[in-house]
Amino acid sequence: MSIFEYNGSALVAMVGKNCFAIASDRRLGVQLQTVATDFQRIYKIHDKLFIGLSGLATDSQTLYQRLVFRHKLYQLREERDMKPETFASLVSAILYEKRFGPYFCQPVIAGLGDEDKPFICTMDSIGAKELAKDFVVAGTASESLYGACESMFKPDMEAEELFETISQALLSSVDRDCLSGWGGHVYLVTPTEVTEKILKGRMD
Amino acid sequence: MSELAGTIPGKGGFSFDLCRRNDMLVSKGLKPPSFLKTGTTIVGLIFQDGVILGADTRATEGPIVADKNCEKIHYMAPNIYCCGAGTAADTEAVTDMVSSQLKLHRYHTGRESRVVTALTLLKSHLFSYQGHVSAALVLGGVDVTGPHLHTIYPHGSTDTLPFATMGSGSLAAMAIFESKYREGLTRDEGVKLVAEAICSGIFNDLGSGSNVDICVITKGKQEYLRNYLLPNPRTYVSEKGYTFSKKTEVLFTKITPLRELVEVIEAGDAMEE
């Protein structure tokens, strides 16, 4: 079994018209046994920047703590929040530092940058950035997520439609993966508000 | 306090503190993760006025295409560009690192960077990691001594060539070069030949695909033609798109309005009372 399949996860982020959505599943498992059904994979760095961490849960919690530490230092020194592109470079550098003994995490970063332009990116476990203009996926359900997003995604969707699309893509993909599921957690961010929704899914 | 010191940004370079734990996990039977690779076809050739570099745009993670339009031609200096194949994180990190070192060197010397400088910096870094930093590069540029094209292998060996190909699609691209290359090509002939070589890699090698990127470097000028050719457009997209008649069931909703910047009006007069 791969180290990424120890806990199981599914993460997806999509870009809409001046907004973005990031969604994850809620299961935490120890191989095939489910240990928690309300596990948080998406963390807020600041009001307009979210990071989702898939892979080994212990590494994602440690990595999140290190990133929050670095962001708080940045806020103290620069007296402002970090831009999403800068944050992505920071995460990439922290992951590449451990090139020969990596964190077993794949981050998905989503934020609103200058002039509220949505930014999404994902990385492999050693920090190779993959910037996309439409959607990014990570986790054990990533292969199904690629297929679902590739067919369901349309460019320039409004917030309501984006929420519906990302939820349907997530729920249909985790249905085909044993290691992720138990509902969904979606954050929909527009320039004026952040909407957090918990989805009802199959509990198996 | 010593644990805290480890998290404060240090002098840079690699940190090996998770290696023991990772080896323990592998010995317990867990497979290590696969990294993002750029299967790739990268090429370079020297034409009469300078150098042309070309690359495909597919990034793979095992058998899955992770990125359909990634950038494999990296900036090193205004007159030097480098294409990278191998592990994506390694090619990006090593080219970014050498690009910064070249910039500092330009500030120090006050002169335009030379291609051999970039070459030596790259090969000494790769050799010192004995091939574990898996980056295969095609480096090309034009400096005061003329146009140069080099290939750099992950273990640190280099070649200086008039035309070069690297990556999993290198054989397909080299076949095109070996039959059609000649000295003294014009710019248009060179671009056409590079595009043909990359297309040959895209269509015949499974690790390469999507679009063709080209970079033309001449004395004092460079042109980065991103997505010069798009031979694989998506033609099967349904115009109607997906509409979901049955909405997703939501268990819980929380809406947080984002703080707006509030104008602070001077209330000086009121305070004076």
GROMACS .gro file of C-alpha atoms in nm:
model
  477
    1MET     CA    1   0.000   0.000   0.000
    2SER     CA    2   0.127   0.350  -0.074
    3ILE     CA    3   0.190   0.597   0.206
    4PHE     CA    4  -0.069   0.827   0.049
    5GLU     CA    5  -0.330   0.555   0.087
    6TYR     CA    6  -0.280   0.522   0.461
    7ASN     CA    7  -0.531   0.789   0.559
    8GLY     CA    8  -0.720   0.852   0.232
    9SER     CA    9  -0.827   1.193   0.106
   10ALA     CA   10  -0.990   1.381  -0.180
   11LEU     CA   11  -0.934   1.746  -0.258
   12VAL     CA   12  -1.042   1.964  -0.546
   13ALA     CA   13  -1.030   2.338  -0.620
   14MET     CA   14  -1.200   2.516  -0.908
   15VAL     CA   15  -1.193   2.865  -1.052
   16GLY     CA   16  -1.506   3.061  -1.136
   17LYS     CA   17  -1.583   3.419  -1.235
   18ASN     CA   18  -1.406   3.631  -0.969
   19CYS     CA   19  -1.450   3.351  -0.719
   20PHE     CA   20  -1.308   3.010  -0.637
   21ALA     CA   21  -1.423   2.699  -0.454
   22ILE     CA   22  -1.217   2.442  -0.265
   23ALA     CA   23  -1.367   2.114  -0.145
   24SER     CA   24  -1.254   1.806   0.044
   25ASP     CA   25  -1.398   1.483   0.177
   26ARG     CA   26  -1.434   1.428   0.553
   27ARG     CA   27  -1.305   1.079   0.621
   28LEU     CA   28  -0.998   1.001   0.827
   29GLY     CA   29  -0.898   0.636   0.818
   30VAL     CA   30  -0.622   0.404   0.927
   31GLN     CA   31  -0.592   0.191   0.613
   32LEU     CA   32  -0.936   0.037   0.573
   33GLN     CA   33  -1.080   0.130   0.914
   34THR     CA   34  -1.255   0.467   0.950
   35VAL     CA   35  -1.146   0.662   1.255
   36ALA     CA   36  -1.318   1.001   1.208
   37THR     CA   37  -1.596   1.137   0.984
   38ASP     CA   38  -1.542   1.509   1.039
   39PHE     CA   39  -1.172   1.551   0.965
   40GLN     CA   40  -1.067   1.896   0.851
   41ARG     CA   41  -0.841   1.901   0.547
   42ILE     CA   42  -0.889   2.259   0.431
   43TYR     CA   43  -0.732   2.530   0.645
   44LYS     CA   44  -0.766   2.905   0.626
   45ILE     CA   45  -0.442   3.102   0.605
   46HIS     CA   46  -0.611   3.439   0.576
   47ASP     CA   47  -0.953   3.561   0.463
   48LYS     CA   48  -0.878   3.515   0.095
   49LEU     CA   49  -0.634   3.222   0.100
   50PHE     CA   50  -0.707   2.858   0.174
   51ILE     CA   51  -0.485   2.554   0.164
   52GLY     CA   52  -0.602   2.193   0.148
   53LEU     CA   53  -0.356   1.921   0.243
   54SER     CA   54  -0.404   1.563   0.124
   55GLY     CA   55  -0.194   1.258   0.203
   56LEU     CA   56  -0.060   1.144   0.538
   57ALA     CA   57  -0.269   1.327   0.803
   58THR     CA   58   0.013   1.371   1.052
   59ASP     CA   59   0.235   1.537   0.790
   60SER     CA   60  -0.048   1.760   0.674
   61GLN     CA   61  -0.111   1.884   1.031
   62THR     CA   62   0.263   1.945   1.089
   63LEU     CA   63   0.300   2.120   0.755
   64TYR     CA   64  -0.004   2.338   0.827
   65GLN     CA   65   0.143   2.444   1.163
   66ARG     CA   66   0.475   2.537   0.997
   67LEU     CA   67   0.295   2.735   0.724
   68VAL     CA   68   0.078   2.927   0.971
   69PHE     CA   69   0.396   3.010   1.166
   70ARG     CA   70   0.570   3.143   0.856
   71HIS     CA   71   0.262   3.339   0.749
   72LYS     CA   72   0.226   3.502   1.091
   73LEU     CA   73   0.594   3.605   1.079
   74TYR     CA   74   0.533   3.748   0.732
   75GLN     CA   75   0.229   3.942   0.859
   76LEU     CA   76   0.432   4.089   1.144
   77ARG     CA   77   0.718   4.193   0.919
   78GLU     CA   78   0.526   4.312   0.611
   79GLU     CA   79   0.208   4.434   0.790
   80ARG     CA   80  -0.011   4.272   0.526
   81ASP     CA   81  -0.140   3.931   0.415
   82MET     CA   82   0.060   3.711   0.178
   83LYS     CA   83  -0.049   3.699  -0.185
   84PRO     CA   84  -0.150   3.351  -0.306
   85GLU     CA   85   0.135   3.333  -0.560
   86THR     CA   86   0.390   3.417  -0.290
   87PHE     CA   87   0.236   3.163  -0.055
   88ALA     CA   88   0.255   2.895  -0.324
   89SER     CA   89   0.628   2.968  -0.367
   90LEU     CA   90   0.673   2.946   0.012
   91VAL     CA   91   0.501   2.605   0.028
   92SER     CA   92   0.706   2.485  -0.269
   93ALA     CA   93   1.032   2.591  -0.100
   94ILE     CA   94   0.938   2.427   0.231
   95LEU     CA   95   0.852   2.101   0.054
   96TYR     CA   96   1.164   2.102  -0.168
   97GLU     CA   97   1.387   2.154   0.137
   98LYS     CA   98   1.288   1.799   0.230
   99ARG     CA   99   1.359   1.664  -0.120
  100PHE     CA  100   1.531   1.346   0.000
  101GLY     CA  101   1.304   1.281   0.299
  102PRO     CA  102   0.976   1.444   0.201
  103TYR     CA  103   0.652   1.527   0.378
  104PHE     CA  104   0.391   1.287   0.239
  105CYS     CA  105   0.149   1.566   0.155
  106GLN     CA  106   0.005   1.710  -0.161
  107PRO     CA  107  -0.117   2.063  -0.106
  108VAL     CA  108  -0.394   2.238  -0.299
  109ILE     CA  109  -0.374   2.615  -0.265
  110ALA     CA  110  -0.660   2.847  -0.359
  111GLY     CA  111  -0.684   3.223  -0.309
  112LEU     CA  112  -0.794   3.557  -0.443
  113GLY     CA  113  -0.496   3.762  -0.556
  114ASP     CA  114  -0.459   4.118  -0.677
  115GLU     CA  115  -0.788   4.271  -0.791
  116ASP     CA  116  -0.963   3.960  -0.657
  117LYS     CA  117  -0.838   3.742  -0.942
  118PRO     CA  118  -0.875   3.375  -0.840
  119PHE     CA  119  -0.557   3.168  -0.814
  120ILE     CA  120  -0.531   2.791  -0.771
  121CYS     CA  121  -0.237   2.559  -0.771
  122THR     CA  122  -0.133   2.214  -0.656
  123MET     CA  123   0.204   2.052  -0.591
  124ASP     CA  124   0.345   1.705  -0.564
  125SER     CA  125   0.506   1.605  -0.236
  126ILE     CA  126   0.840   1.769  -0.320
  127GLY     CA  127   0.707   2.107  -0.427
  128ALA     CA  128   0.669   2.093  -0.808
  129LYS     CA  129   0.408   2.365  -0.865
  130GLU     CA  130   0.131   2.305  -1.110
  131LEU     CA  131  -0.062   2.623  -1.184
  132ALA     CA  132  -0.392   2.570  -1.357
  133LYS     CA  133  -0.652   2.803  -1.492
  134ASP     CA  134  -0.946   2.570  -1.442
  135PHE     CA  135  -0.921   2.308  -1.167
  136VAL     CA  136  -0.671   2.114  -0.959
  137VAL     CA  137  -0.716   1.784  -0.774
  138ALA     CA  138  -0.526   1.582  -0.514
  139GLY     CA  139  -0.568   1.275  -0.297
  140THR     CA  140  -0.649   0.905  -0.336
  141ALA     CA  141  -0.957   0.988  -0.544
  142SER     CA  142  -0.754   1.208  -0.780
  143GLU     CA  143  -0.794   0.987  -1.087
  144SER     CA  144  -1.175   0.992  -1.064
  145LEU     CA  145  -1.164   1.363  -0.981
  146TYR     CA  146  -0.963   1.434  -1.297
  147GLY     CA  147  -1.232   1.263  -1.503
  148ALA     CA  148  -1.527   1.427  -1.327
  149CYS     CA  149  -1.378   1.779  -1.336
  150GLU     CA  150  -1.262   1.747  -1.697
  151SER     CA  151  -1.619   1.682  -1.809
  152MET     CA  152  -1.818   1.897  -1.564
  153PHE     CA  153  -1.604   2.211  -1.562
  154LYS     CA  154  -1.704   2.519  -1.760
  155PRO     CA  155  -1.504   2.841  -1.759
  156ASP     CA  156  -1.640   3.160  -1.591
  157MET     CA  157  -1.911   3.005  -1.375
  158GLU     CA  158  -2.091   3.218  -1.117
  159ALA     CA  159  -2.070   3.128  -0.747
  160GLU     CA  160  -2.394   2.924  -0.728
  161GLU     CA  161  -2.316   2.717  -1.035
  162LEU     CA  162  -1.954   2.671  -0.927
  163PHE     CA  163  -2.066   2.537  -0.592
  164GLU     CA  164  -2.302   2.290  -0.759
  165THR     CA  165  -2.035   2.174  -1.007
  166ILE     CA  166  -1.762   2.123  -0.751
  167SER     CA  167  -1.996   1.940  -0.513
  168GLN     CA  168  -2.119   1.704  -0.783
  169ALA     CA  169  -1.764   1.639  -0.904
  170LEU     CA  170  -1.642   1.565  -0.550
  171LEU     CA  171  -1.931   1.343  -0.446
  172SER     CA  172  -1.932   1.140  -0.767
  173SER     CA  173  -1.554   1.087  -0.750
  174VAL     CA  174  -1.539   0.981  -0.385
  175ASP     CA  175  -1.815   0.728  -0.455
  176ARG     CA  176  -1.559   0.542  -0.661
  177ASP     CA  177  -1.289   0.550  -0.395
  178CYS     CA  178  -1.303   0.337  -0.082
  179LEU     CA  179  -1.060   0.550   0.114
  180SER     CA  180  -1.238   0.885   0.091
  181GLY     CA  181  -1.593   1.004   0.139
  182TRP     CA  182  -1.831   1.040   0.432
  183GLY     CA  183  -1.964   1.371   0.305
  184GLY     CA  184  -1.796   1.681   0.174
  185HIS     CA  185  -1.674   2.016   0.299
  186VAL     CA  186  -1.687   2.306   0.051
  187TYR     CA  187  -1.555   2.661   0.089
  188LEU     CA  188  -1.682   2.906  -0.172
  189VAL     CA  189  -1.497   3.239  -0.169
  190THR     CA  190  -1.605   3.555  -0.348
  191PRO     CA  191  -1.461   3.905  -0.294
  192THR     CA  192  -1.735   3.986  -0.041
  193GLU     CA  193  -1.793   3.667   0.156
  194VAL     CA  194  -1.680   3.316   0.240
  195THR     CA  195  -1.945   3.043   0.237
  196GLU     CA  196  -1.870   2.717   0.414
  197LYS     CA  197  -2.103   2.425   0.343
  198ILE     CA  198  -2.107   2.067   0.459
  199LEU     CA  199  -2.248   1.823   0.205
  200LYS     CA  200  -2.449   1.511   0.269
  201GLY     CA  201  -2.294   1.212   0.096
  202ARG     CA  202  -2.290   0.834   0.113
  203MET     CA  203  -2.162   0.716   0.450
  204ASP     CA  204  -1.975   0.416   0.328
  205MET     CA  205   1.416   2.609   2.186
  206SER     CA  206   1.630   2.388   1.963
  207GLU     CA  207   1.316   2.247   1.793
  208LEU     CA  208   1.193   2.602   1.727
  209ALA     CA  209   1.525   2.693   1.566
  210GLY     CA  210   1.470   2.420   1.310
  211THR     CA  211   1.151   2.582   1.182
  212ILE     CA  212   1.293   2.933   1.145
  213PRO     CA  213   1.420   2.974   0.786
  214GLY     CA  214   1.783   2.864   0.791
  215LYS     CA  215   2.063   2.911   0.544
  216GLY     CA  216   1.884   2.719   0.267
  217GLY     CA  217   1.982   2.387   0.114
  218PHE     CA  218   1.837   2.044   0.189
  219SER     CA  219   1.725   1.919   0.530
  220PHE     CA  220   1.734   1.546   0.597
  221ASP     CA  221   1.549   1.526   0.927
  222LEU     CA  222   1.255   1.321   0.802
  223CYS     CA  223   1.473   1.057   0.630
  224ARG     CA  224   1.486   0.816   0.925
  225ARG     CA  225   1.112   0.823   0.973
  226ASN     CA  226   1.051   0.772   0.599
  227ASP     CA  227   1.291   0.476   0.585
  228MET     CA  228   1.108   0.323   0.881
  229LEU     CA  229   0.774   0.360   0.699
  230VAL     CA  230   0.916   0.199   0.385
  231SER     CA  231   1.056  -0.093   0.584
  232LYS     CA  232   0.706  -0.142   0.734
  233GLY     CA  233   0.583  -0.200   0.380
  234LEU     CA  234   0.449   0.140   0.270
  235LYS     CA  235   0.544   0.241  -0.082
  236PRO     CA  236   0.702   0.583  -0.125
  237PRO     CA  237   0.508   0.835  -0.336
  238SER     CA  238   0.573   0.900  -0.702
  239PHE     CA  239   0.681   1.248  -0.802
  240LEU     CA  240   0.562   1.473  -1.080
  241LYS     CA  241   0.776   1.398  -1.384
  242THR     CA  242   0.801   1.579  -1.709
  243GLY     CA  243   0.816   1.276  -1.946
  244THR     CA  244   0.902   1.521  -2.216
  245THR     CA  245   1.052   1.603  -2.545
  246ILE     CA  246   1.297   1.895  -2.525
  247VAL     CA  247   1.515   2.011  -2.813
  248GLY     CA  248   1.757   2.285  -2.907
  249LEU     CA  249   1.934   2.388  -3.223
  250ILE     CA  250   2.177   2.654  -3.336
  251PHE     CA  251   2.077   2.853  -3.644
  252GLN     CA  252   2.258   3.132  -3.825
  253ASP     CA  253   2.171   3.414  -3.582
  254GLY     CA  254   2.141   3.229  -3.250
  255VAL     CA  255   1.968   2.944  -3.068
  256ILE     CA  256   1.615   2.800  -3.080
  257LEU     CA  257   1.481   2.592  -2.791
  258GLY     CA  258   1.161   2.387  -2.800
  259ALA     CA  259   0.958   2.177  -2.555
  260ASP     CA  260   0.625   1.999  -2.524
  261THR     CA  261   0.387   2.084  -2.235
  262ARG     CA  262   0.277   1.762  -2.066
  263ALA     CA  263   0.352   1.683  -1.700
  264THR     CA  264   0.282   1.328  -1.581
  265GLU     CA  265   0.235   1.164  -1.241
  266GLY     CA  266   0.275   0.795  -1.313
  267PRO     CA  267   0.039   0.718  -1.601
  268ILE     CA  268  -0.188   1.020  -1.536
  269VAL     CA  269  -0.145   1.357  -1.707
  270ALA     CA  270  -0.125   1.599  -1.415
  271ASP     CA  271  -0.076   1.918  -1.615
  272LYS     CA  272  -0.181   1.956  -1.978
  273ASN     CA  273  -0.003   2.287  -2.029
  274CYS     CA  274   0.302   2.322  -1.809
  275GLU     CA  275   0.606   2.540  -1.888
  276LYS     CA  276   0.928   2.353  -1.946
  277ILE     CA  277   1.138   2.634  -2.087
  278HIS     CA  278   1.282   2.814  -1.784
  279TYR     CA  279   1.434   3.160  -1.773
  280MET     CA  280   1.799   3.171  -1.663
  281ALA     CA  281   1.913   3.516  -1.781
  282PRO     CA  282   1.781   3.762  -2.042
  283ASN     CA  283   2.004   3.591  -2.300
  284ILE     CA  284   1.996   3.232  -2.166
  285TYR     CA  285   1.705   2.986  -2.139
  286CYS     CA  286   1.700   2.626  -2.022
  287CYS     CA  287   1.459   2.339  -2.098
  288GLY     CA  288   1.418   2.075  -1.827
  289ALA     CA  289   1.322   1.707  -1.827
  290GLY     CA  290   1.304   1.462  -1.536
  291THR     CA  291   1.154   1.524  -1.193
  292ALA     CA  292   0.962   1.854  -1.222
  293ALA     CA  293   1.052   1.984  -0.874
  294ASP     CA  294   1.422   1.923  -0.941
  295THR     CA  295   1.429   2.100  -1.280
  296GLU     CA  296   1.238   2.400  -1.140
  297ALA     CA  297   1.445   2.427  -0.824
  298VAL     CA  298   1.782   2.386  -0.996
  299THR     CA  299   1.703   2.637  -1.274
  300ASP     CA  300   1.562   2.892  -1.025
  301MET     CA  301   1.868   2.854  -0.803
  302VAL     CA  302   2.118   2.898  -1.089
  303SER     CA  303   1.915   3.188  -1.231
  304SER     CA  304   1.947   3.372  -0.895
  305GLN     CA  305   2.319   3.294  -0.879
  306LEU     CA  306   2.362   3.431  -1.233
  307LYS     CA  307   2.179   3.750  -1.141
  308LEU     CA  308   2.404   3.805  -0.839
  309HIS     CA  309   2.705   3.737  -1.062
  310ARG     CA  310   2.580   3.998  -1.311
  311TYR     CA  311   2.553   4.254  -1.032
  312HIS     CA  312   2.902   4.162  -0.916
  313THR     CA  313   3.073   4.178  -1.256
  314GLY     CA  314   2.852   4.431  -1.437
  315ARG     CA  315   2.853   4.213  -1.751
  316GLU     CA  316   2.604   4.001  -1.943
  317SER     CA  317   2.602   3.635  -1.828
  318ARG     CA  318   2.781   3.375  -2.037
  319VAL     CA  319   2.629   3.038  -2.120
  320VAL     CA  320   2.932   2.850  -1.991
  321THR     CA  321   2.885   3.015  -1.649
  322ALA     CA  322   2.533   2.873  -1.624
  323LEU     CA  323   2.665   2.542  -1.752
  324THR     CA  324   2.935   2.515  -1.486
  325LEU     CA  325   2.700   2.617  -1.205
  326LEU     CA  326   2.443   2.357  -1.312
  327LYS     CA  327   2.686   2.071  -1.368
  328SER     CA  328   2.870   2.120  -1.039
  329HIS     CA  329   2.541   2.124  -0.844
  330LEU     CA  330   2.410   1.811  -1.018
  331PHE     CA  331   2.740   1.624  -0.983
  332SER     CA  332   2.762   1.695  -0.612
  333TYR     CA  333   2.424   1.521  -0.563
  334GLN     CA  334   2.548   1.222  -0.769
  335GLY     CA  335   2.240   1.203  -0.991
  336HIS     CA  336   1.984   1.202  -0.708
  337VAL     CA  337   1.866   1.547  -0.823
  338SER     CA  338   1.705   1.409  -1.135
  339ALA     CA  339   1.724   1.697  -1.384
  340ALA     CA  340   1.819   1.655  -1.752
  341LEU     CA  341   1.858   1.995  -1.916
  342VAL     CA  342   1.907   2.156  -2.256
  343LEU     CA  343   2.074   2.492  -2.202
  344GLY     CA  344   2.097   2.749  -2.480
  345GLY     CA  345   2.183   3.115  -2.515
  346VAL     CA  346   2.370   3.386  -2.699
  347ASP     CA  347   2.646   3.582  -2.527
  348VAL     CA  348   2.949   3.790  -2.634
  349THR     CA  349   3.128   3.478  -2.758
  350GLY     CA  350   2.838   3.374  -2.981
  351PRO     CA  351   2.550   3.124  -2.969
  352HIS     CA  352   2.592   2.812  -2.750
  353LEU     CA  353   2.389   2.497  -2.694
  354HIS     CA  354   2.463   2.237  -2.424
  355THR     CA  355   2.298   1.929  -2.276
  356ILE     CA  356   2.338   1.843  -1.907
  357TYR     CA  357   2.269   1.495  -1.770
  358PRO     CA  358   2.147   1.426  -1.413
  359HIS     CA  359   2.486   1.297  -1.304
  360GLY     CA  360   2.660   1.614  -1.415
  361SER     CA  361   2.811   1.531  -1.755
  362THR     CA  362   2.766   1.783  -2.035
  363ASP     CA  363   2.787   1.793  -2.414
  364THR     CA  364   2.824   2.090  -2.648
  365LEU     CA  365   2.632   2.035  -2.968
  366PRO     CA  366   2.485   2.212  -3.273
  367PHE     CA  367   2.150   2.036  -3.217
  368ALA     CA  368   2.033   1.836  -2.916
  369THR     CA  369   1.732   1.649  -2.780
  370MET     CA  370   1.656   1.514  -2.429
  371GLY     CA  371   1.373   1.340  -2.250
  372SER     CA  372   1.162   1.034  -2.322
  373GLY     CA  373   1.074   1.169  -2.668
  374SER     CA  374   1.437   1.244  -2.756
  375LEU     CA  375   1.470   0.958  -3.006
  376ALA     CA  376   1.163   1.068  -3.199
  377ALA     CA  377   1.287   1.429  -3.211
  378MET     CA  378   1.646   1.331  -3.293
  379ALA     CA  379   1.524   1.133  -3.594
  380ILE     CA  380   1.380   1.457  -3.737
  381PHE     CA  381   1.695   1.656  -3.661
  382GLU     CA  382   1.935   1.398  -3.803
  383SER     CA  383   1.751   1.391  -4.133
  384LYS     CA  384   1.670   1.760  -4.177
  385TYR     CA  385   1.930   1.966  -3.988
  386ARG     CA  386   2.193   2.164  -4.177
  387GLU     CA  387   2.420   2.451  -4.078
  388GLY     CA  388   2.314   2.809  -4.142
  389LEU     CA  389   1.938   2.767  -4.112
  390THR     CA  390   1.730   3.087  -4.120
  391ARG     CA  391   1.501   3.178  -3.831
  392ASP     CA  392   1.183   3.054  -4.000
  393GLU     CA  393   1.341   2.729  -4.115
  394GLY     CA  394   1.481   2.672  -3.765
  395VAL     CA  395   1.147   2.735  -3.592
  396LYS     CA  396   0.972   2.504  -3.840
  397LEU     CA  397   1.226   2.228  -3.779
  398VAL     CA  398   1.203   2.259  -3.399
  399ALA     CA  399   0.822   2.254  -3.414
  400GLU     CA  400   0.837   1.942  -3.632
  401ALA     CA  401   1.074   1.768  -3.392
  402ILE     CA  402   0.855   1.845  -3.090
  403CYS     CA  403   0.543   1.732  -3.276
  404SER     CA  404   0.719   1.407  -3.356
  405GLY     CA  405   0.779   1.361  -2.982
  406ILE     CA  406   0.421   1.460  -2.896
  407PHE     CA  407   0.262   1.212  -3.135
  408ASN     CA  408   0.501   0.919  -3.097
  409ASP     CA  409   0.603   0.929  -2.730
  410LEU     CA  410   0.343   0.867  -2.459
  411GLY     CA  411   0.531   1.074  -2.201
  412SER     CA  412   0.506   1.390  -2.414
  413GLY     CA  413   0.197   1.565  -2.539
  414SER     CA  414  -0.024   1.872  -2.565
  415ASN     CA  415   0.131   2.185  -2.712
  416VAL     CA  416   0.462   2.313  -2.850
  417ASP     CA  417   0.655   2.594  -2.676
  418ILE     CA  418   0.941   2.764  -2.860
  419CYS     CA  419   1.203   3.017  -2.751
  420VAL     CA  420   1.419   3.200  -3.008
  421ILE     CA  421   1.733   3.366  -2.868
  422THR     CA  422   1.943   3.599  -3.082
  423LYS     CA  423   2.201   3.863  -2.998
  424GLY     CA  424   2.031   4.121  -2.780
  425LYS     CA  425   1.680   3.978  -2.828
  426GLN     CA  426   1.474   3.680  -2.714
  427GLU     CA  427   1.124   3.573  -2.813
  428TYR     CA  428   0.935   3.329  -2.593
  429LEU     CA  429   0.659   3.183  -2.811
  430ARG     CA  430   0.440   3.015  -2.548
  431ASN     CA  431   0.198   2.765  -2.706
  432TYR     CA  432   0.337   2.831  -3.055
  433LEU     CA  433   0.141   2.531  -3.188
  434LEU     CA  434  -0.169   2.372  -3.042
  435PRO     CA  435  -0.199   2.043  -3.226
  436ASN     CA  436  -0.425   1.881  -2.962
  437PRO     CA  437  -0.733   2.097  -2.906
  438ARG     CA  438  -1.034   1.973  -2.710
  439THR     CA  439  -1.294   1.913  -2.977
  440TYR     CA  440  -1.533   1.696  -2.784
  441VAL     CA  441  -1.664   1.953  -2.537
  442SER     CA  442  -2.041   1.953  -2.518
  443GLU     CA  443  -2.177   2.304  -2.572
  444LYS     CA  444  -2.472   2.254  -2.339
  445GLY     CA  445  -2.247   2.156  -2.052
  446TYR     CA  446  -2.374   1.979  -1.744
  447THR     CA  447  -2.675   2.102  -1.556
  448PHE     CA  448  -2.770   1.933  -1.233
  449SER     CA  449  -3.144   1.916  -1.186
  450LYS     CA  450  -3.118   1.755  -0.843
  451LYS     CA  451  -2.923   1.990  -0.617
  452THR     CA  452  -2.660   1.866  -0.372
  453GLU     CA  453  -2.796   1.817  -0.021
  454VAL     CA  454  -2.640   2.058   0.223
  455LEU     CA  455  -2.632   1.977   0.593
  456PHE     CA  456  -2.485   2.299   0.726
  457THR     CA  457  -2.409   2.646   0.585
  458LYS     CA  458  -2.201   2.922   0.736
  459ILE     CA  459  -2.153   3.254   0.559
  460THR     CA  460  -1.877   3.486   0.680
  461PRO     CA  461  -1.877   3.832   0.524
  462LEU     CA  462  -1.524   3.953   0.458
  463ARG     CA  463  -1.416   4.259   0.649
  464GLU     CA  464  -1.439   4.574   0.443
  465LEU     CA  465  -1.196   4.859   0.492
  466VAL     CA  466  -1.377   5.113   0.707
  467GLU     CA  467  -1.315   5.483   0.651
  468VAL     CA  468  -1.219   5.646   0.981
  469ILE     CA  469  -1.371   5.994   0.989
  470GLU     CA  470  -1.181   6.243   1.195
  471ALA     CA  471  -1.398   6.329   1.498
  472GLY     CA  472  -1.161   6.600   1.615
  473ASP     CA  473  -1.426   6.861   1.692
  474ALA     CA  474  -1.634   6.630   1.910
  475MET     CA  475  -1.334   6.537   2.118
  476GLU     CA  476  -1.241   6.896   2.194
  477GLU     CA  477  -1.550   6.948   2.408
   0.00000   0.00000   0.00000
